[in-house]
């Protein structure tokens, strides 16, 4: 088989045979197909698309390019959860202990933040002592003992995706539904869970800006799961403003603890209950979504997931006292406000710009090599639909830098007020099973 023929075939819009897809992924990972040929093929895929069968084959080939984690020694149905990424998205910190408290074993691998989106691993590292690099046996033993472990992605998880993603990033080929779906699902398949709950976000702070694109991505990922024998459910949720009120790392952990104590913002409670409900139904813990939602709402309100979170923090070397004293987590030296210039109602917010502003304050990375400031971040004093008076704070900036003007300029321009009342749309936009 010659790569030039495979590229030509895709350029003409033909469907690849399974052997062709395996050839591309295996030879590219082994360094036997050069970047210029892979770039040409990726561009042909962007322009011509892929069938469901091709996308599933691509996903499997990428998953098999490295380790496939064997979780069979963990008792029960292991259910993973993945978010396509957003701003202020600290749901894993709540969903994982909540599902675990209900009886679902959660053995999770999470990523770091890049650009305007945060990552669970960075957030967890704001807990003093918390270790994210845990040996495989310890990880499995911890899930059997505490029902929950969250670690960083191992180096050899879907290496084909790592190499392809780096190339896509510099060849304008990220933006393709089959390539995004294959990239995400290959890592989920390699991570070894029995079933997967996807939180596919749509809106100004998400990868997919429109609901239609998010639906297509969600359907493609659910189809891949089905073809590869992993039960997969996708929840579509709005990312037209940051989730909750905190954006950053230590401040997001504080907010997650507030929700685990039975308080916190309503949107964060709603999405965590919805995602955990799907995990519990897939995990066979509750017979129906209605029952799961009801039970999990009560459990969250009653603080029943908090002790699971505390045990999990202690098991991974973190200081469990932060759960009782979240104010002891890192706090920034400076706090300033962006204030409203007029009266009105919060009508629109560009969540991506809020994420970029948080990154500029130090809460995120421009490049993978950057280090982050765990105390930096932004608090939203107003959310969509809230009445606003001139002079009131819209955002509170947390920074260790004296000069926060770059972030401030972005925040001043990232929202719009309306004259009359505004009702924000629903948070949960649909479910694809
Ligand atoms: N996230 C991924 O893991 N892969 C993509 O292609 C896009 C987002």
Short mmCIF file of N, CA and C and ligand atoms in Angstrom, two decimals, residues 82 84 161 165 168 174 179-181 183-184 187 207, ligand 1:
data_model
loop_
_atom_site.label_atom_id
_atom_site.label_comp_id
_atom_site.label_asym_id
_atom_site.label_seq_id
_atom_site.Cartn_x
_atom_site.Cartn_y
_atom_site.Cartn_z
N UNK A 82 -16.38 12.62 30.34
CA UNK A 82 -15.46 13.51 29.62
C UNK A 82 -16.21 14.77 29.18
N UNK A 84 -16.02 18.16 26.68
CA UNK A 84 -15.28 18.65 25.50
C UNK A 84 -14.59 19.98 25.82
N UNK A 161 -2.74 9.77 18.49
CA UNK A 161 -3.54 11.00 18.61
C UNK A 161 -2.65 12.17 18.99
N UNK A 165 -2.60 15.21 16.65
CA UNK A 165 -3.19 16.46 17.15
C UNK A 165 -2.19 17.62 16.99
N UNK A 168 -2.29 18.55 13.41
CA UNK A 168 -3.55 19.23 13.07
C UNK A 168 -3.52 20.69 13.51
N UNK A 174 -7.75 20.97 12.63
CA UNK A 174 -8.38 20.57 13.91
C UNK A 174 -9.88 20.44 13.71
N UNK A 179 -12.42 13.88 12.91
CA UNK A 179 -11.08 13.91 13.54
C UNK A 179 -11.18 14.27 15.02
N UNK A 180 -12.05 15.21 15.37
CA UNK A 180 -12.22 15.57 16.80
C UNK A 180 -12.81 14.38 17.56
N UNK A 181 -13.87 13.79 16.96
CA UNK A 181 -14.55 12.67 17.64
C UNK A 181 -13.58 11.50 17.82
N UNK A 183 -10.32 11.63 17.97
CA UNK A 183 -9.27 12.02 18.91
C UNK A 183 -9.77 11.84 20.36
N UNK A 184 -10.94 12.36 20.64
CA UNK A 184 -11.47 12.27 22.01
C UNK A 184 -11.75 10.81 22.37
N UNK A 187 -8.86 8.27 23.19
CA UNK A 187 -8.30 8.36 24.54
C UNK A 187 -9.25 7.73 25.56
N UNK A 207 -15.57 24.58 22.17
CA UNK A 207 -14.99 24.25 20.87
C UNK A 207 -16.04 24.42 19.79
N1 LIG B 1 -9.97 17.64 22.17
C1 LIG B 1 -9.30 16.52 21.78
O1 LIG B 1 -8.90 15.72 22.61
N2 LIG B 1 -9.12 16.33 20.46
C2 LIG B 1 -9.55 17.18 19.49
O2 LIG B 1 -9.36 16.93 18.33
C3 LIG B 1 -10.25 18.32 19.92
C4 LIG B 1 -10.45 18.53 21.27
#
